[in-house]
mmCIF file of C-alpha atoms in Angstrom:
data_model
loop_
_atom_site.group_PDB
_atom_site.id
_atom_site.type_symbol
_atom_site.label_atom_id
_atom_site.label_comp_id
_atom_site.label_asym_id
_atom_site.label_seq_id
_atom_site.Cartn_x
_atom_site.Cartn_y
_atom_site.Cartn_z
ATOM 1 C CA MET A 21 -79.094 7.884 -86.426
ATOM 2 C CA LYS A 22 -75.914 9.081 -88.104
ATOM 3 C CA LYS A 23 -76.613 12.632 -86.897
ATOM 4 C CA ASN A 24 -77.037 11.421 -83.321
ATOM 5 C CA LYS A 25 -73.778 9.470 -83.457
ATOM 6 C CA PHE A 26 -72.004 12.570 -84.742
ATOM 7 C CA ASN A 27 -73.385 14.706 -81.923
ATOM 8 C CA ILE A 28 -72.343 12.179 -79.307
ATOM 9 C CA LEU A 29 -68.833 12.008 -80.740
ATOM 10 C CA LEU A 30 -68.539 15.819 -80.806
ATOM 11 C CA LEU A 31 -69.687 16.052 -77.194
ATOM 12 C CA THR A 32 -67.085 13.486 -76.172
ATOM 13 C CA PHE A 33 -64.261 15.522 -77.753
ATOM 14 C CA LEU A 34 -65.447 18.719 -76.079
ATOM 15 C CA MET A 35 -65.541 17.101 -72.633
ATOM 16 C CA ALA A 36 -62.081 15.617 -73.113
ATOM 17 C CA GLY A 37 -60.700 19.027 -74.081
ATOM 18 C CA PHE A 38 -62.284 20.587 -71.004
ATOM 19 C CA THR A 39 -60.768 17.890 -68.827
ATOM 20 C CA PHE A 40 -57.279 18.387 -70.270
ATOM 21 C CA THR A 41 -57.502 22.145 -69.825
ATOM 22 C CA SER A 42 -58.644 21.826 -66.204
ATOM 23 C CA CYS A 43 -55.809 19.449 -65.335
ATOM 24 C CA GLU A 44 -53.262 21.745 -66.914
ATOM 25 C CA ASN A 45 -54.506 24.739 -64.906
ATOM 26 C CA GLU A 46 -54.467 22.710 -61.694
ATOM 27 C CA ASP A 47 -50.849 21.693 -62.272
ATOM 28 C CA ASP A 48 -49.829 25.313 -62.788
ATOM 29 C CA ALA A 49 -51.514 26.420 -59.582
ATOM 30 C CA THR A 50 -49.956 23.604 -57.588
ATOM 31 C CA GLY A 51 -46.531 24.358 -58.962
ATOM 32 C CA ASP A 52 -46.860 28.038 -58.035
ATOM 33 C CA SER A 53 -47.811 27.252 -54.424
ATOM 34 C CA VAL A 54 -44.900 24.928 -53.536
ATOM 35 C CA ALA A 55 -42.249 26.500 -51.198
ATOM 36 C CA ILE A 56 -38.882 24.924 -51.896
ATOM 37 C CA VAL A 57 -37.128 24.196 -48.578
ATOM 38 C CA ASN A 58 -33.344 23.739 -48.760
ATOM 39 C CA ASP A 59 -31.255 21.436 -46.571
ATOM 40 C CA GLY A 60 -31.030 23.910 -43.676
ATOM 41 C CA VAL A 61 -27.371 23.338 -42.823
ATOM 42 C CA ALA A 62 -26.651 25.189 -39.556
ATOM 43 C CA ALA A 63 -23.859 25.859 -37.056
ATOM 44 C CA VAL A 64 -23.724 27.131 -33.492
ATOM 45 C CA GLU A 65 -21.455 29.973 -32.383
ATOM 46 C CA ALA A 66 -20.808 32.049 -29.269
ATOM 47 C CA VAL A 67 -22.283 35.520 -28.928
ATOM 48 C CA THR A 68 -21.048 36.099 -25.384
ATOM 49 C CA PRO A 69 -17.221 36.294 -25.508
ATOM 50 C CA GLY A 70 -15.471 33.268 -24.063
ATOM 51 C CA LEU A 71 -18.483 30.945 -24.251
ATOM 52 C CA SER A 72 -17.237 27.419 -24.946
ATOM 53 C CA PHE A 73 -18.984 24.414 -26.528
ATOM 54 C CA SER A 74 -16.022 22.110 -25.875
ATOM 55 C CA ALA A 75 -15.320 22.740 -22.183
ATOM 56 C CA PRO A 76 -17.343 23.648 -19.071
ATOM 57 C CA ASN A 77 -18.249 27.306 -18.705
ATOM 58 C CA ASN A 78 -17.528 28.676 -15.232
ATOM 59 C CA VAL A 79 -19.993 31.392 -14.319
ATOM 60 C CA ASN A 80 -20.053 33.175 -10.972
ATOM 61 C CA GLU A 81 -23.466 34.207 -9.706
ATOM 62 C CA GLY A 82 -22.162 36.187 -6.736
ATOM 63 C CA GLY A 83 -25.406 38.095 -6.203
ATOM 64 C CA SER A 84 -25.618 39.330 -9.810
ATOM 65 C CA GLN A 85 -27.663 38.001 -12.724
ATOM 66 C CA ARG A 86 -25.625 36.835 -15.732
ATOM 67 C CA ILE A 87 -26.970 36.687 -19.293
ATOM 68 C CA ILE A 88 -25.143 34.428 -21.763
ATOM 69 C CA GLN A 89 -26.011 34.188 -25.456
ATOM 70 C CA TYR A 90 -25.196 31.976 -28.428
ATOM 71 C CA ALA A 91 -26.427 31.898 -32.027
ATOM 72 C CA ILE A 92 -27.706 29.320 -34.504
ATOM 73 C CA THR A 93 -26.575 30.363 -37.978
ATOM 74 C CA LEU A 94 -27.955 28.861 -41.201
ATOM 75 C CA GLN A 95 -25.777 28.411 -44.240
ATOM 76 C CA GLU A 96 -28.690 29.589 -46.406
ATOM 77 C CA VAL A 97 -31.926 31.345 -45.577
ATOM 78 C CA GLN A 98 -35.123 29.300 -45.306
ATOM 79 C CA PRO A 99 -38.588 30.369 -46.532
ATOM 80 C CA VAL A 100 -40.065 29.290 -43.172
ATOM 81 C CA ASP A 101 -39.213 29.852 -39.501
ATOM 82 C CA VAL A 102 -36.694 27.300 -38.258
ATOM 83 C CA TYR A 103 -36.984 26.053 -34.678
ATOM 84 C CA VAL A 104 -34.006 24.450 -32.925
ATOM 85 C CA THR A 105 -34.872 22.607 -29.718
ATOM 86 C CA VAL A 106 -32.856 23.227 -26.543
ATOM 87 C CA SER A 107 -33.244 20.758 -23.676
ATOM 88 C CA LEU A 108 -31.862 20.236 -20.180
ATOM 89 C CA VAL A 109 -30.085 16.877 -20.088
ATOM 90 C CA SER A 110 -28.284 16.750 -16.729
ATOM 91 C CA GLY A 111 -27.081 18.624 -13.662
ATOM 92 C CA ASP A 112 -27.962 19.441 -10.073
ATOM 93 C CA ALA A 113 -28.738 23.133 -10.662
ATOM 94 C CA ILE A 114 -32.483 23.852 -10.654
ATOM 95 C CA GLU A 115 -34.197 25.545 -13.567
ATOM 96 C CA GLY A 116 -36.188 28.555 -12.398
ATOM 97 C CA GLU A 117 -34.116 28.897 -9.227
ATOM 98 C CA ASP A 118 -30.532 28.790 -10.409
ATOM 99 C CA PHE A 119 -30.925 29.390 -14.130
ATOM 100 C CA ASP A 120 -33.374 29.852 -17.011
ATOM 101 C CA PHE A 121 -32.911 29.173 -20.709
ATOM 102 C CA ASP A 122 -34.714 29.449 -24.053
ATOM 103 C CA HIS A 123 -36.225 26.053 -24.799
ATOM 104 C CA SER A 124 -35.985 26.738 -28.517
ATOM 105 C CA VAL A 125 -34.059 29.076 -30.769
ATOM 106 C CA ILE A 126 -36.020 30.557 -33.664
ATOM 107 C CA VAL A 127 -34.347 31.534 -36.917
ATOM 108 C CA PRO A 128 -36.990 33.707 -38.619
ATOM 109 C CA ALA A 129 -37.900 32.980 -42.234
ATOM 110 C CA PHE A 130 -35.590 34.553 -44.804
ATOM 111 C CA THR A 131 -32.905 35.288 -42.186
ATOM 112 C CA LYS A 132 -29.819 33.323 -41.252
ATOM 113 C CA LYS A 133 -29.426 33.783 -37.508
ATOM 114 C CA GLY A 134 -31.355 33.185 -34.300
ATOM 115 C CA VAL A 135 -30.058 33.918 -30.795
ATOM 116 C CA GLY A 136 -30.545 31.762 -27.698
ATOM 117 C CA THR A 137 -30.165 32.962 -24.110
ATOM 118 C CA VAL A 138 -29.103 31.313 -20.860
ATOM 119 C CA THR A 139 -29.646 33.334 -17.673
ATOM 120 C CA ILE A 140 -27.822 32.599 -14.432
ATOM 121 C CA LEU A 141 -30.172 33.821 -11.704
ATOM 122 C CA LYS A 142 -29.006 35.695 -8.622
ATOM 123 C CA ASP A 143 -29.981 35.050 -5.025
ATOM 124 C CA ASP A 144 -28.746 35.941 -1.542
ATOM 125 C CA ILE A 145 -27.791 32.401 -0.553
ATOM 126 C CA GLU A 146 -24.176 31.239 -0.618
ATOM 127 C CA GLU A 147 -24.148 27.841 -2.300
ATOM 128 C CA SER A 148 -21.597 25.291 -3.381
ATOM 129 C CA THR A 149 -20.841 24.834 -7.076
ATOM 130 C CA GLU A 150 -23.803 23.594 -9.137
ATOM 131 C CA THR A 151 -23.789 22.272 -12.686
ATOM 132 C CA PHE A 152 -26.142 21.800 -15.619
ATOM 133 C CA THR A 153 -25.859 20.750 -19.255
ATOM 134 C CA LEU A 154 -28.001 21.926 -22.167
ATOM 135 C CA LYS A 155 -28.339 20.090 -25.475
ATOM 136 C CA ILE A 156 -28.864 22.313 -28.507
ATOM 137 C CA GLY A 157 -30.603 20.578 -31.409
ATOM 138 C CA ASP A 158 -32.853 17.536 -31.731
ATOM 139 C CA VAL A 159 -33.184 14.855 -34.419
ATOM 140 C CA PHE A 160 -36.832 15.833 -34.825
ATOM 141 C CA ASP A 161 -36.145 19.508 -35.573
ATOM 142 C CA ALA A 162 -37.629 20.201 -39.026
ATOM 143 C CA ASN A 163 -36.002 22.138 -41.872
ATOM 144 C CA VAL A 164 -32.574 22.187 -40.246
ATOM 145 C CA SER A 165 -29.503 19.996 -40.655
ATOM 146 C CA PHE A 166 -27.541 20.479 -37.470
ATOM 147 C CA ALA A 167 -25.105 18.192 -35.683
ATOM 148 C CA GLY A 168 -26.084 19.683 -32.343
ATOM 149 C CA ALA A 169 -23.960 20.898 -29.474
ATOM 150 C CA ASN A 170 -23.778 20.807 -25.684
ATOM 151 C CA LEU A 171 -23.362 23.704 -23.278
ATOM 152 C CA VAL A 172 -21.993 22.765 -19.859
ATOM 153 C CA PHE A 173 -22.118 25.250 -16.977
ATOM 154 C CA ASN A 174 -20.548 25.315 -13.526
ATOM 155 C CA ILE A 175 -22.314 27.919 -11.389
ATOM 156 C CA THR A 176 -20.137 29.217 -8.572
ATOM 157 C CA ASP A 177 -21.280 31.596 -5.856
ATOM 158 C CA PHE A 178 -18.139 33.496 -4.966
ATOM 159 C CA GLY A 179 -18.097 36.852 -3.208
ATOM 160 C CA ALA A 180 -15.875 39.922 -3.296
ATOM 161 C CA LEU A 181 -12.245 39.909 -4.394
ATOM 162 C CA ASN A 182 -9.985 41.261 -1.646
ATOM 163 C CA LEU A 183 -6.670 42.829 -2.626
ATOM 164 C CA ILE A 184 -4.016 43.754 -0.048
ATOM 165 C CA LEU A 185 -1.630 46.208 -1.694
ATOM 166 C CA ASP A 186 1.587 46.441 0.296
ATOM 167 C CA TRP A 187 4.543 48.625 -0.646
ATOM 168 C CA ASN A 188 6.284 48.448 2.729
ATOM 169 C CA THR A 189 9.958 47.621 2.922
ATOM 170 C CA THR A 190 12.828 48.029 5.400
ATOM 171 C CA PHE A 191 15.738 50.414 4.824
ATOM 172 C CA GLN A 192 18.536 52.069 6.826
ATOM 173 C CA PHE A 193 18.987 55.762 7.506
ATOM 174 C CA SER A 194 21.617 57.228 9.827
ATOM 175 C CA GLY A 195 22.152 53.832 11.384
ATOM 176 C CA LEU A 196 18.441 53.288 12.019
ATOM 177 C CA ASP A 197 16.333 50.474 10.633
ATOM 178 C CA LEU A 198 13.145 52.060 9.297
ATOM 179 C CA THR A 199 10.201 50.987 7.183
ATOM 180 C CA LEU A 200 8.120 52.945 4.696
ATOM 181 C CA CYS A 201 5.128 52.502 6.982
ATOM 182 C CA ASP A 202 7.166 53.971 9.879
ATOM 183 C CA ILE A 203 7.807 57.222 8.017
ATOM 184 C CA GLY A 204 4.251 57.585 6.635
ATOM 185 C CA TYR A 205 5.042 56.814 2.995
ATOM 186 C CA ASP A 206 1.597 57.093 1.340
ATOM 187 C CA VAL A 207 0.610 55.231 -1.835
ATOM 188 C CA ASP A 208 -2.812 55.267 -3.505
ATOM 189 C CA TYR A 209 -4.171 52.535 -5.772
ATOM 190 C CA TYR A 210 -7.013 52.526 -8.237
ATOM 191 C CA LEU A 211 -8.655 50.154 -10.675
ATOM 192 C CA VAL A 212 -8.951 51.702 -14.130
ATOM 193 C CA ASP A 213 -11.130 50.500 -17.001
ATOM 194 C CA MET A 214 -10.134 50.772 -20.659
ATOM 195 C CA ASN A 215 -11.818 54.198 -20.888
ATOM 196 C CA GLY A 216 -9.561 55.595 -18.181
ATOM 197 C CA GLU A 217 -12.310 55.639 -15.558
ATOM 198 C CA ALA A 218 -11.347 54.770 -11.992
ATOM 199 C CA VAL A 219 -14.050 52.297 -10.964
ATOM 200 C CA GLU A 220 -12.539 51.542 -7.547
ATOM 201 C CA MET A 221 -9.923 53.173 -5.311
ATOM 202 C CA ALA A 222 -7.816 52.333 -2.275
ATOM 203 C CA ALA A 223 -6.637 55.693 -0.956
ATOM 204 C CA THR A 224 -7.078 55.826 2.814
ATOM 205 C CA ALA A 225 -3.508 56.540 3.993
ATOM 206 C CA ASP A 226 -3.429 53.036 5.469
ATOM 207 C CA CYS A 227 -0.280 50.961 5.129
ATOM 208 C CA PRO A 228 -0.957 48.628 3.418
ATOM 209 C CA GLU A 229 -4.040 49.621 1.421
ATOM 210 C CA THR A 230 -6.943 47.222 0.861
ATOM 211 C CA MET A 231 -9.173 47.199 -2.217
ATOM 212 C CA VAL A 232 -12.435 45.232 -2.124
ATOM 213 C CA LEU A 233 -14.021 44.442 -5.490
ATOM 214 C CA ASP A 234 -17.649 43.430 -4.990
ATOM 215 C CA LEU A 235 -19.478 42.713 -8.249
ATOM 216 C CA ALA A 236 -22.875 42.803 -6.565
ATOM 217 C CA ALA A 237 -22.256 46.189 -4.957
ATOM 218 C CA ASN A 238 -20.408 48.015 -7.753
ATOM 219 C CA ALA A 239 -22.325 48.278 -11.040
ATOM 220 C CA ASP A 240 -19.185 49.618 -12.770
ATOM 221 C CA LEU A 241 -17.426 46.266 -12.385
ATOM 222 C CA VAL A 242 -18.707 44.802 -15.642
ATOM 223 C CA ASP A 243 -17.020 42.146 -17.749
ATOM 224 C CA GLY A 244 -13.859 43.539 -19.259
ATOM 225 C CA THR A 245 -10.164 44.208 -18.718
ATOM 226 C CA TYR A 246 -8.865 46.591 -16.051
ATOM 227 C CA GLU A 247 -5.495 47.774 -14.823
ATOM 228 C CA ILE A 248 -4.418 48.234 -11.205
ATOM 229 C CA MET A 249 -2.390 51.459 -11.007
ATOM 230 C CA MET A 250 -0.394 53.087 -8.198
ATOM 231 C CA ASN A 251 0.312 56.720 -7.373
ATOM 232 C CA ILE A 252 2.784 58.078 -4.800
ATOM 233 C CA TRP A 253 0.680 60.604 -2.942
ATOM 234 C CA ASP A 254 3.424 61.452 -0.412
ATOM 235 C CA ASP A 255 6.932 60.041 -0.062
ATOM 236 C CA ALA A 256 7.287 61.598 3.439
ATOM 237 C CA GLY A 257 10.439 63.427 2.322
ATOM 238 C CA LEU A 258 12.339 60.220 1.526
ATOM 239 C CA SER A 259 13.643 61.492 -1.821
ATOM 240 C CA THR A 260 15.118 64.612 -0.205
ATOM 241 C CA VAL A 261 17.676 62.729 1.885
ATOM 242 C CA GLY A 262 19.316 61.072 -1.113
ATOM 243 C CA ILE A 263 19.854 57.561 0.158
ATOM 244 C CA ASP A 264 22.659 56.053 -1.908
ATOM 245 C CA PRO A 265 22.260 53.566 -3.368
ATOM 246 C CA ALA A 266 18.538 54.073 -3.777
ATOM 247 C CA PHE A 267 16.429 51.067 -2.836
ATOM 248 C CA GLU A 268 13.605 49.469 -4.803
ATOM 249 C CA ILE A 269 9.937 50.001 -3.945
ATOM 250 C CA VAL A 270 7.449 47.561 -5.472
ATOM 251 C CA THR A 271 3.911 46.553 -4.550
ATOM 252 C CA ASN A 272 3.245 43.081 -3.193
ATOM 253 C CA VAL A 273 -0.305 41.972 -3.968
ATOM 254 C CA THR A 274 -2.091 39.392 -1.845
ATOM 255 C CA TYR A 275 -5.494 38.328 -3.142
ATOM 256 C CA SER A 276 -8.370 36.183 -1.928
ATOM 257 C CA ARG A 277 -12.032 35.770 -2.726
ATOM 258 C CA ASP A 278 -14.923 35.290 -0.328
ATOM 259 C CA ASN A 279 -16.451 31.788 -0.381
ATOM 260 C CA SER A 280 -13.697 30.593 -2.714
ATOM 261 C CA THR A 281 -10.294 28.934 -2.732
ATOM 262 C CA PHE A 282 -9.081 31.596 -5.197
ATOM 263 C CA ALA A 283 -6.093 33.073 -3.343
ATOM 264 C CA GLY A 284 -2.423 33.827 -3.792
ATOM 265 C CA ALA A 285 0.231 36.521 -3.962
ATOM 266 C CA PHE A 286 2.583 38.128 -6.465
ATOM 267 C CA ALA A 287 4.910 41.112 -6.714
ATOM 268 C CA GLN A 288 4.776 44.031 -9.099
ATOM 269 C CA ASP A 289 7.475 43.734 -11.747
ATOM 270 C CA SER A 290 10.597 45.735 -10.883
ATOM 271 C CA ALA A 291 10.455 47.462 -14.251
ATOM 272 C CA ASP A 292 7.077 48.935 -13.306
ATOM 273 C CA GLY A 293 8.028 49.946 -9.762
ATOM 274 C CA ILE A 294 9.999 52.910 -8.472
ATOM 275 C CA ASP A 295 12.934 53.583 -6.150
ATOM 276 C CA SER A 296 13.457 55.670 -3.030
ATOM 277 C CA ASN A 297 14.501 58.740 -5.046
ATOM 278 C CA TYR A 298 11.256 58.877 -7.012
ATOM 279 C CA GLY A 299 9.545 61.540 -4.866
ATOM 280 C CA SER A 300 5.866 62.444 -4.474
ATOM 281 C CA ASP A 301 3.261 62.678 -7.227
ATOM 282 C CA PRO A 302 0.063 64.100 -5.664
ATOM 283 C CA SER A 303 -1.189 65.288 -9.058
ATOM 284 C CA ASN A 304 -0.906 61.764 -10.462
ATOM 285 C CA LEU A 305 1.189 62.855 -13.425
ATOM 286 C CA ASP A 306 3.091 59.568 -13.662
ATOM 287 C CA PRO A 307 0.903 56.622 -12.550
ATOM 288 C CA LYS A 308 2.589 53.230 -12.384
ATOM 289 C CA TYR A 309 1.198 49.924 -13.642
ATOM 290 C CA VAL A 310 0.873 47.135 -11.077
ATOM 291 C CA ALA A 311 -1.217 44.345 -12.641
ATOM 292 C CA THR A 312 -4.089 43.489 -14.947
ATOM 293 C CA LEU A 313 -7.488 42.231 -13.833
ATOM 294 C CA LYS A 314 -9.894 40.534 -16.221
ATOM 295 C CA ILE A 315 -13.543 39.977 -15.307
ATOM 296 C CA GLU A 316 -15.455 37.434 -17.378
ATOM 297 C CA ASN A 317 -18.833 35.988 -16.390
ATOM 298 C CA GLY A 318 -18.172 37.096 -12.828
ATOM 299 C CA MET A 319 -14.821 35.281 -12.664
ATOM 300 C CA PHE A 320 -11.557 37.105 -11.892
ATOM 301 C CA THR A 321 -8.172 36.583 -13.548
ATOM 302 C CA LEU A 322 -5.083 38.466 -12.373
ATOM 303 C CA SER A 323 -1.989 38.836 -14.532
ATOM 304 C CA LYS A 324 0.940 41.138 -15.258
ATOM 305 C CA ASN A 325 1.793 42.407 -18.712
ATOM 306 C CA GLY A 326 4.099 45.316 -17.945
ATOM 307 C CA SER A 327 2.297 47.769 -20.232
ATOM 308 C CA ALA A 328 1.608 51.127 -18.591
ATOM 309 C CA ILE A 329 -1.738 52.772 -19.259
ATOM 310 C CA GLY A 330 -1.688 55.384 -22.035
ATOM 311 C CA THR A 331 -1.566 59.019 -20.901
ATOM 312 C CA GLY A 332 -4.513 59.807 -23.169
ATOM 313 C CA LYS A 333 -6.742 57.664 -20.972
ATOM 314 C CA LEU A 334 -6.103 59.552 -17.751
ATOM 315 C CA ALA A 335 -8.230 62.692 -18.067
ATOM 316 C CA ASN A 336 -11.269 61.348 -16.248
ATOM 317 C CA LEU A 337 -9.093 59.664 -13.658
ATOM 318 C CA LYS A 338 -7.206 62.875 -12.882
ATOM 319 C CA ASN A 339 -10.452 64.775 -12.413
ATOM 320 C CA LYS A 340 -11.723 62.153 -9.983
ATOM 321 C CA LEU A 341 -8.491 62.146 -7.996
ATOM 322 C CA ALA A 342 -8.363 65.944 -7.907
ATOM 323 C CA ALA A 343 -11.860 66.091 -6.437
ATOM 324 C CA LYS A 344 -11.081 63.345 -3.952
ATOM 325 C CA ASN A 345 -7.845 64.968 -2.794
ATOM 326 C CA ALA A 346 -9.067 68.576 -2.729
ATOM 327 C CA ASN A 347 -9.007 68.747 1.069
ATOM 328 C CA ARG A 348 -6.258 66.230 1.657
ATOM 329 C CA VAL A 349 -3.193 67.564 3.454
ATOM 330 C CA LYS A 350 0.271 66.071 3.121
ATOM 331 C CA LYS A 351 1.914 64.955 6.337
ATOM 332 C CA PRO A 352 4.982 66.759 7.667
ATOM 333 C CA SER A 353 8.170 65.279 6.255
ATOM 334 C CA TYR A 354 9.639 62.572 8.454
ATOM 335 C CA PHE A 355 13.165 63.735 7.684
ATOM 336 C CA ASN A 356 12.720 67.458 8.454
#
């Protein structure tokens, strides 16, 4: 009986030891398999320049598709993919017809940034301004601590920008009242990008010249900053007669936009203009600055900053003008 009791007691100790060992191994395995998720603090930022989260974003469709991007950035990487919900909360623009958007932004595991896209769709129908608002972030988004943000869009449907470039003025010669248009004074204008490429020209010998900037028709008119420049192709002999005192010649710009109230007028700064003794410059050796044009999300902004384009940017422009003017003949001088 004593032997049996001893055996039972020994068996009990062995089973208890096995149980303790099994539990200890299970705890180790569980501990190894746990992925520690941090607080997922995140912020939203613009990828497309000029995109605002505090004011409406004006985007012109104008027959061209626009792609706008923003980013969700985590303060620290997460060991799992993070999904941030994006939802349409208001507006009269129609998803799938006027715009599309990513319904969630994914920040891949072990990275800090995910990019969301909003696409303004093009069509051939002129429409009035439409709006929509997107909410970025939802209280039910897991593994992310994000206050959320709104994106508000006004979709316009404006057409081409029309520029009337007028250098005409009245002057007296030998008791006669003349104008620059009367004598055939010939000025060319061109729109130059920051690489010195002429993306549009107005060089028809008309007085005044007209430049039409159609975003849908000219693929070179991308978002960016441009300068309107002038070149005196032919002064019709005006500089040879030595009018004293010389009179000022500046460009008056009148602008308007199809299907839009965007319209107005301004004059080239005197410091950037010329006078009647300037002469002709058919080789475009001394182009003159008129104004600055900024294109952003299909919207136009005109301004003047008085800074002439650098001579190092003119090589491509000169080649284009040389080819264009190869067969162009100057008119006989008015004063000969």
